[in-house]
Coordinates of C-alpha atoms and ligand atoms in Angstrom, one line a residue:
M1 CA 69.9 26.8 -19.4
K2 CA 67.4 27.4 -22.2
K3 CA 63.8 27.1 -21.2
A4 CA 61.9 24.2 -22.9
I5 CA 59.2 25.3 -25.3
K6 CA 56.6 23.5 -23.1
D7 CA 57.5 25.8 -20.2
I8 CA 57.5 28.9 -22.3
L9 CA 54.0 28.1 -23.5
E10 CA 52.7 27.9 -20.0
Q11 CA 53.4 31.6 -19.4
D12 CA 51.1 34.5 -20.1
N13 CA 53.8 37.1 -20.5
L14 CA 56.5 36.4 -23.0
S15 CA 59.9 38.1 -23.0
R16 CA 61.7 39.1 -26.2
N17 CA 64.0 36.1 -25.9
E18 CA 61.2 33.7 -25.3
I19 CA 59.4 35.0 -28.4
I20 CA 62.6 34.5 -30.4
V21 CA 62.8 30.9 -29.2
L22 CA 59.2 30.4 -30.4
L23 CA 59.8 32.0 -33.8
E24 CA 62.8 29.7 -34.3
S25 CA 61.0 26.6 -33.2
E26 CA 60.9 23.6 -35.6
G27 CA 59.5 20.0 -35.7
D28 CA 57.8 18.9 -32.4
D29 CA 58.4 22.2 -30.8
R30 CA 56.6 24.0 -33.5
T31 CA 53.7 21.5 -33.3
L32 CA 53.5 22.3 -29.6
L33 CA 53.3 26.1 -30.4
F34 CA 50.5 25.6 -32.9
K35 CA 48.6 23.2 -30.6
K36 CA 48.7 25.8 -27.8
S37 CA 47.6 28.7 -30.0
A38 CA 44.7 26.6 -31.4
E39 CA 43.6 25.8 -27.8
V40 CA 43.7 29.5 -26.9
K41 CA 41.6 30.3 -29.9
E42 CA 39.1 27.7 -29.1
R43 CA 38.8 28.7 -25.5
Y44 CA 38.6 32.5 -26.0
I45 CA 36.9 32.8 -29.5
G46 CA 35.5 29.3 -30.3
K47 CA 35.8 27.5 -33.6
K48 CA 34.4 30.6 -35.4
V49 CA 35.2 32.8 -38.3
W50 CA 33.6 36.1 -39.3
F51 CA 33.6 37.6 -42.8
R52 CA 34.6 41.1 -43.8
G53 CA 33.6 41.6 -47.4
L54 CA 36.6 43.4 -48.9
I55 CA 35.9 46.2 -51.3
E56 CA 39.2 47.5 -52.9
F57 CA 37.5 50.6 -54.1
S58 CA 40.4 52.5 -55.6
N59 CA 44.1 51.8 -56.5
I60 CA 44.9 55.5 -56.7
C61 CA 47.6 56.3 -54.1
G62 CA 49.6 59.4 -53.2
K63 CA 52.4 57.4 -51.6
D64 CA 55.4 55.5 -52.8
C65 CA 56.0 52.7 -50.3
L66 CA 58.9 50.8 -51.8
Y67 CA 57.3 47.4 -51.5
C68 CA 53.8 48.1 -52.9
G69 CA 52.6 47.3 -56.4
I70 CA 50.1 50.2 -56.5
R71 CA 52.6 52.9 -55.3
K72 CA 52.3 56.2 -57.1
G73 CA 55.5 55.7 -59.0
N74 CA 54.3 52.5 -60.7
K75 CA 53.3 53.6 -64.2
N76 CA 52.6 50.0 -65.5
L77 CA 49.2 50.1 -64.0
E78 CA 45.7 51.2 -64.9
R79 CA 44.3 53.3 -62.1
Y80 CA 40.6 52.9 -61.2
N81 CA 38.1 54.3 -58.7
L82 CA 34.8 52.6 -58.2
T83 CA 31.7 54.8 -58.5
D84 CA 29.6 55.4 -55.4
D85 CA 26.9 53.1 -56.9
E86 CA 29.4 50.3 -57.5
I87 CA 30.6 50.6 -53.9
L88 CA 27.1 50.7 -52.5
S89 CA 26.0 47.7 -54.6
A90 CA 29.0 45.7 -53.4
A91 CA 28.0 46.6 -49.8
N92 CA 24.5 45.5 -50.6
F93 CA 25.8 42.2 -51.8
A94 CA 27.5 41.7 -48.5
Y95 CA 24.3 42.7 -46.6
T96 CA 22.0 40.4 -48.5
N97 CA 24.4 37.5 -48.1
R98 CA 24.4 38.2 -44.4
Y99 CA 28.1 39.1 -44.1
G100 CA 28.2 40.9 -40.8
S101 CA 30.7 43.5 -42.0
I102 CA 32.6 45.0 -44.9
A103 CA 36.1 46.4 -45.2
L104 CA 36.7 49.4 -47.4
Q105 CA 40.3 49.6 -48.6
S106 CA 42.2 51.8 -51.1
G107 CA 45.4 53.6 -51.8
E108 CA 46.1 56.5 -49.5
V109 CA 44.8 59.9 -50.6
E110 CA 44.4 62.8 -48.2
S111 CA 42.0 65.4 -49.6
R112 CA 38.8 67.2 -48.7
F113 CA 37.1 65.4 -51.6
V114 CA 38.0 61.9 -50.3
T115 CA 37.1 62.8 -46.7
D116 CA 33.6 63.9 -47.8
R117 CA 33.2 61.0 -50.2
I118 CA 34.0 58.4 -47.6
E119 CA 31.8 60.1 -45.0
N120 CA 28.8 60.0 -47.5
L121 CA 29.5 56.4 -48.5
L122 CA 29.5 55.4 -44.8
R123 CA 26.2 57.0 -44.3
G124 CA 24.9 55.3 -47.4
I125 CA 26.1 51.9 -46.3
K126 CA 24.5 52.3 -42.9
E127 CA 21.2 53.4 -44.5
L128 CA 21.0 50.5 -47.0
S129 CA 21.7 48.0 -44.2
N130 CA 19.5 49.6 -41.5
G131 CA 22.7 50.1 -39.5
E132 CA 23.4 46.4 -39.5
L133 CA 26.5 46.2 -41.6
G134 CA 29.7 46.7 -39.6
V135 CA 32.4 48.7 -41.4
T136 CA 36.2 48.5 -41.2
L137 CA 38.2 51.2 -43.0
S138 CA 41.7 50.8 -44.3
V139 CA 42.6 53.9 -46.2
G140 CA 45.9 54.9 -44.6
E141 CA 47.2 57.9 -42.7
Q142 CA 44.7 60.8 -42.2
E143 CA 44.3 63.7 -39.9
P144 CA 42.6 63.0 -36.5
E145 CA 39.6 65.2 -37.6
T146 CA 39.1 63.0 -40.6
Y147 CA 39.2 59.8 -38.6
K148 CA 36.7 61.3 -36.2
K149 CA 34.3 62.3 -39.0
W150 CA 34.3 58.8 -40.4
Y151 CA 33.9 57.3 -36.9
D152 CA 30.8 59.5 -36.4
A153 CA 29.5 58.5 -39.8
G154 CA 29.6 54.8 -38.8
A155 CA 33.0 53.3 -39.3
H156 CA 34.0 51.5 -36.1
R157 CA 37.2 49.5 -37.0
Y158 CA 40.4 50.7 -38.7
L159 CA 43.3 48.7 -40.0
L160 CA 46.6 50.6 -40.4
R161 CA 49.6 48.3 -40.5
V162 CA 52.7 49.7 -38.9
E163 CA 54.6 47.5 -41.4
S164 CA 57.6 47.3 -39.1
T165 CA 58.2 48.7 -35.6
N166 CA 61.9 49.0 -36.1
P167 CA 62.3 52.7 -37.3
A168 CA 65.6 51.8 -39.1
L169 CA 63.8 49.0 -41.1
Y170 CA 60.8 51.3 -41.7
S171 CA 63.0 53.9 -43.3
K172 CA 64.6 51.2 -45.5
I173 CA 61.3 50.2 -47.0
H174 CA 59.8 53.7 -47.5
P175 CA 61.1 56.8 -49.3
D176 CA 63.0 59.1 -47.0
D177 CA 60.6 62.1 -46.9
S178 CA 58.0 63.6 -44.7
K179 CA 55.2 61.8 -46.5
H180 CA 56.5 58.5 -45.2
S181 CA 57.2 59.2 -41.6
F182 CA 57.3 56.4 -39.0
K183 CA 56.3 58.9 -36.3
R184 CA 53.2 59.9 -38.2
R185 CA 52.2 56.2 -38.6
L186 CA 52.4 55.9 -34.8
D187 CA 50.5 59.1 -34.2
C188 CA 47.8 58.0 -36.5
L189 CA 47.4 54.7 -34.7
K190 CA 47.2 56.6 -31.4
S191 CA 44.5 58.9 -32.6
L192 CA 42.5 56.0 -34.0
Q193 CA 42.6 54.4 -30.6
E194 CA 41.7 57.6 -28.8
I195 CA 38.8 58.3 -31.0
G196 CA 37.4 54.9 -30.1
Y197 CA 37.9 52.7 -33.2
Q198 CA 38.7 49.0 -32.8
T199 CA 42.2 49.5 -33.9
G200 CA 44.2 47.0 -35.9
T201 CA 47.7 46.9 -37.0
G202 CA 50.3 44.4 -38.2
V203 CA 53.5 43.9 -40.2
M204 CA 54.8 42.3 -43.3
I205 CA 56.9 39.2 -42.6
G206 CA 60.1 38.3 -44.6
L207 CA 60.9 41.8 -45.6
P208 CA 64.4 42.5 -46.9
F209 CA 66.8 43.4 -43.9
Q210 CA 64.2 42.1 -41.4
T211 CA 65.5 40.0 -38.5
I212 CA 63.9 37.6 -36.1
D213 CA 64.6 40.1 -33.4
D214 CA 62.6 42.8 -35.4
L215 CA 59.7 40.4 -35.5
A216 CA 59.8 39.8 -31.8
G217 CA 59.9 43.6 -31.3
D218 CA 56.8 43.9 -33.5
L219 CA 54.8 41.4 -31.4
L220 CA 55.9 43.2 -28.2
F221 CA 54.8 46.5 -29.7
M222 CA 51.3 45.1 -30.5
K223 CA 50.9 43.9 -27.0
E224 CA 52.1 47.1 -25.4
F225 CA 50.0 49.2 -27.7
N226 CA 47.0 47.1 -26.8
I227 CA 45.7 46.5 -30.3
D228 CA 42.2 45.1 -30.9
M229 CA 42.9 43.5 -34.2
C230 CA 45.9 42.1 -36.0
G231 CA 46.5 41.7 -39.8
M232 CA 49.9 40.3 -40.7
G233 CA 51.0 38.6 -43.9
P234 CA 54.1 37.5 -45.7
Y235 CA 55.9 40.1 -47.8
I236 CA 55.7 39.1 -51.5
E237 CA 57.7 40.8 -54.2
H238 CA 56.2 42.9 -56.9
V239 CA 58.3 43.3 -60.1
S240 CA 57.5 46.9 -60.6
T241 CA 58.7 48.1 -57.2
P242 CA 62.1 49.3 -56.0
L243 CA 62.4 46.6 -53.4
I244 CA 62.6 44.0 -56.2
V245 CA 66.4 44.5 -56.3
H246 CA 66.7 42.7 -53.0
S247 CA 64.9 39.5 -54.1
E248 CA 68.1 37.5 -54.1
N249 CA 68.5 38.1 -50.3
L250 CA 65.0 37.2 -49.2
L251 CA 63.9 34.1 -47.2
P252 CA 62.4 31.5 -49.6
L253 CA 58.6 32.0 -49.8
K254 CA 57.9 28.8 -47.9
E255 CA 59.9 30.1 -45.0
R256 CA 58.1 33.5 -45.0
F257 CA 54.9 31.6 -44.9
D258 CA 56.0 29.4 -42.0
L259 CA 57.2 32.4 -40.1
T260 CA 53.9 34.2 -40.7
L261 CA 52.0 31.2 -39.2
K262 CA 54.3 31.3 -36.1
M263 CA 53.7 35.1 -35.7
I264 CA 50.0 34.5 -35.8
A265 CA 50.2 31.7 -33.3
I266 CA 52.4 33.7 -30.9
I267 CA 50.2 36.8 -31.0
R268 CA 47.1 34.6 -30.4
I269 CA 48.9 33.3 -27.2
M270 CA 50.0 36.8 -26.2
M271 CA 46.7 38.6 -26.9
K272 CA 44.0 35.9 -26.4
D273 CA 40.9 37.7 -27.4
I274 CA 41.9 40.0 -30.3
N275 CA 40.6 39.5 -33.8
I276 CA 43.2 38.1 -36.2
V277 CA 42.9 38.2 -39.9
A278 CA 44.0 35.2 -42.1
A279 CA 45.7 37.4 -44.8
T280 CA 45.0 36.7 -48.5
A281 CA 48.8 37.0 -49.1
L282 CA 49.2 33.6 -47.3
Q283 CA 47.2 32.0 -50.1
A284 CA 49.5 33.5 -52.7
I285 CA 52.2 31.1 -51.3
D286 CA 50.2 28.1 -50.2
P287 CA 46.7 27.2 -51.7
M288 CA 45.6 26.2 -48.1
G289 CA 47.3 29.2 -46.5
R290 CA 44.3 30.9 -45.0
E291 CA 42.9 27.6 -43.7
K292 CA 46.1 26.9 -42.0
A293 CA 46.0 30.4 -40.4
V294 CA 42.4 29.7 -39.2
M295 CA 43.5 26.4 -37.6
I296 CA 46.2 28.0 -35.5
G297 CA 44.6 31.2 -34.4
A298 CA 43.0 33.5 -37.0
N299 CA 39.3 34.2 -36.8
I300 CA 38.6 36.7 -39.6
L301 CA 38.5 36.2 -43.3
M302 CA 38.1 38.9 -46.0
P303 CA 36.3 37.5 -49.0
N304 CA 36.9 39.8 -51.9
I305 CA 33.7 41.4 -53.1
T306 CA 35.3 44.0 -55.4
P307 CA 33.6 43.9 -58.8
G308 CA 35.7 41.4 -60.9
K309 CA 36.8 43.7 -63.6
Y310 CA 38.9 45.8 -61.2
R311 CA 40.6 43.0 -59.3
D312 CA 43.5 42.6 -61.6
S313 CA 44.4 46.3 -61.0
Y314 CA 44.6 46.0 -57.2
K315 CA 47.9 44.1 -57.1
L316 CA 49.9 45.0 -54.1
Y317 CA 52.1 42.0 -54.8
D318 CA 52.6 39.4 -57.6
N319 CA 50.5 36.2 -57.8
K320 CA 47.6 37.7 -55.9
P321 CA 45.1 34.8 -55.7
C322 CA 41.4 34.8 -56.9
A323 CA 41.9 37.7 -59.3
D324 CA 39.3 36.2 -61.7
D325 CA 36.7 35.0 -59.2
S326 CA 33.3 36.6 -58.7
A327 CA 32.0 37.6 -55.3
E328 CA 29.7 34.5 -55.3
D329 CA 32.6 32.2 -56.2
C330 CA 34.6 33.7 -53.4
Q331 CA 32.0 33.1 -50.8
S332 CA 31.3 29.4 -51.6
C333 CA 34.9 28.7 -51.9
L334 CA 35.7 30.3 -48.6
E335 CA 32.9 28.6 -46.8
A336 CA 34.2 25.2 -48.0
R337 CA 37.6 26.1 -46.9
V338 CA 36.5 27.2 -43.4
S339 CA 34.9 23.9 -42.8
L340 CA 38.1 22.1 -43.9
A341 CA 39.8 24.1 -41.1
D342 CA 37.2 22.7 -38.7
A343 CA 35.6 26.1 -38.1
E344 CA 32.3 27.7 -38.9
V345 CA 31.4 30.9 -40.6
I346 CA 29.2 33.1 -38.5
Y347 CA 26.7 35.1 -40.5
G348 CA 24.7 38.2 -39.6
E349 CA 27.0 39.2 -36.7
W350 CA 29.7 41.9 -36.6
G351 CA 32.2 39.7 -34.9
D352 CA 33.7 42.6 -33.0
S353 CA 37.0 42.2 -31.2
K354 CA 36.3 40.8 -27.7
H355 CA 39.5 42.5 -26.6
Y356 CA 37.9 45.9 -27.5
S357 CA 34.8 45.2 -25.4
S358 CA 36.8 44.1 -22.4
R359 CA 39.0 47.2 -22.7
Q360 CA 35.9 49.4 -22.7
E361 CA 34.5 47.6 -19.7
K362 CA 37.8 48.0 -17.8
S363 CA 37.9 51.8 -18.6
L364 CA 34.5 52.1 -17.0
E365 CA 35.4 50.3 -13.8
Ligands
SAH401 N1 46.9 52.2 -48.5 C1 46.5 51.6 -47.3 C2 45.7 50.3 -47.5 C3 46.2 49.5 -48.7 S1 47.7 48.7 -48.6 C4 47.6 51.4 -46.4 O1 48.8 51.4 -46.8 O2 47.4 51.2 -45.2 C5 47.4 47.4 -47.4 C6 48.6 46.6 -46.9 O3 49.1 45.9 -48.0 C7 49.8 47.4 -46.5 O4 49.6 47.8 -45.2 C8 50.9 46.4 -46.7 O5 51.2 45.8 -45.4 C9 50.3 45.4 -47.6 N2 51.2 45.2 -48.8 C10 51.6 46.2 -49.7 N3 52.6 45.7 -50.5 C11 52.8 44.4 -50.2 C12 53.6 43.4 -50.6 N4 54.5 43.6 -51.6 N5 53.6 42.2 -50.0 C13 52.7 41.9 -49.0 N6 51.9 42.9 -48.5 C14 51.9 44.1 -49.1
SF4_402 FE1 49.8 53.3 -51.1 FE2 49.2 51.6 -49.0 FE3 50.6 50.8 -51.2 FE4 51.7 52.5 -49.4 S1 51.0 50.4 -49.0 S2 51.9 52.6 -51.7 S3 50.0 53.7 -48.9 S4 48.5 51.5 -51.2

């Protein structure tokens, strides 16, 4: 006999089949799932949200991921790279507005120049904020020595989505070459964790060819890998990418959105004290998307503080929201939205992953 949702939700460890039942839940069953994940969040994290001011500092990318609007092969796009001054002044905006942290994100470039540049920027950011601004990096796959350099220069969190943990699906959404290797993605995640970063990963939801079983596997991977942070969002097509040819066979956007909320709720139940991002892509589908994610389990928001003139050029997917807003607009809008979700923005704190701290304590025991 199939276990009732109520009984599944009582457990701490979920099997693959149980996760699938939760992912397929509808109506009252789904309400029970969201109620449980909201309770777990309140108990382990509180009704709190921390900001990471997001600086999308360059859309130059050496890779060609088949889903992404800023892939190297997309020629319908003006490339930009913020100056060091622009990056530091965005960081300063975050600091003076008491955001606890920033996140630096860009396309993936592996070069001596980029390694040194980011190292210098990290030192500059620490200096301008008296060491108070926390920094998350999200600049893709790099050599372990590079990750270590940046860690030593002050970055302490790293987001590298695995995109899908099914190697067959991974190879369908990436070019088939050594630059886009699933094994390297895993090796990078491992080295980030070994170096001591709070390590975050996640997947896109609603990809072509993706099954519910794949998504259950993704959640089990995150638990097994013992991640500290999770960033998951719906896959959204971009017209100038190769995956656009599969648009006809995708789940409707609304279903991708619903599935993303369920994924967030389930990972919150499975990994109670990790940090979970309410991804901006949710808002590209539903104007209240990020608030809904906060209500059922997410505790991190990433207000965009990239200087406005560049926002239009950092389009990973179509219909990216808030492309015209200024950093100030973004903050007041988000604050109002967070209170709608019955939560409170915590200023002046890093908002580190509690899971990371308890992992550190355990390793000292
Ligand atoms: N270059 C870095 C960081 C920028 S891309 C990296 O790849 O890690 C950040 C994330 O954007 C990717 O991990 C991917 O999950 C997401 N993304 C890219 N294209 C997308 C799309 N079409 N829909 C939804 N998310 C997308
Ligand atoms: Fe580049 Fe990241 Fe987009 Fe891949 S997902 S093409 S690495 S920006």
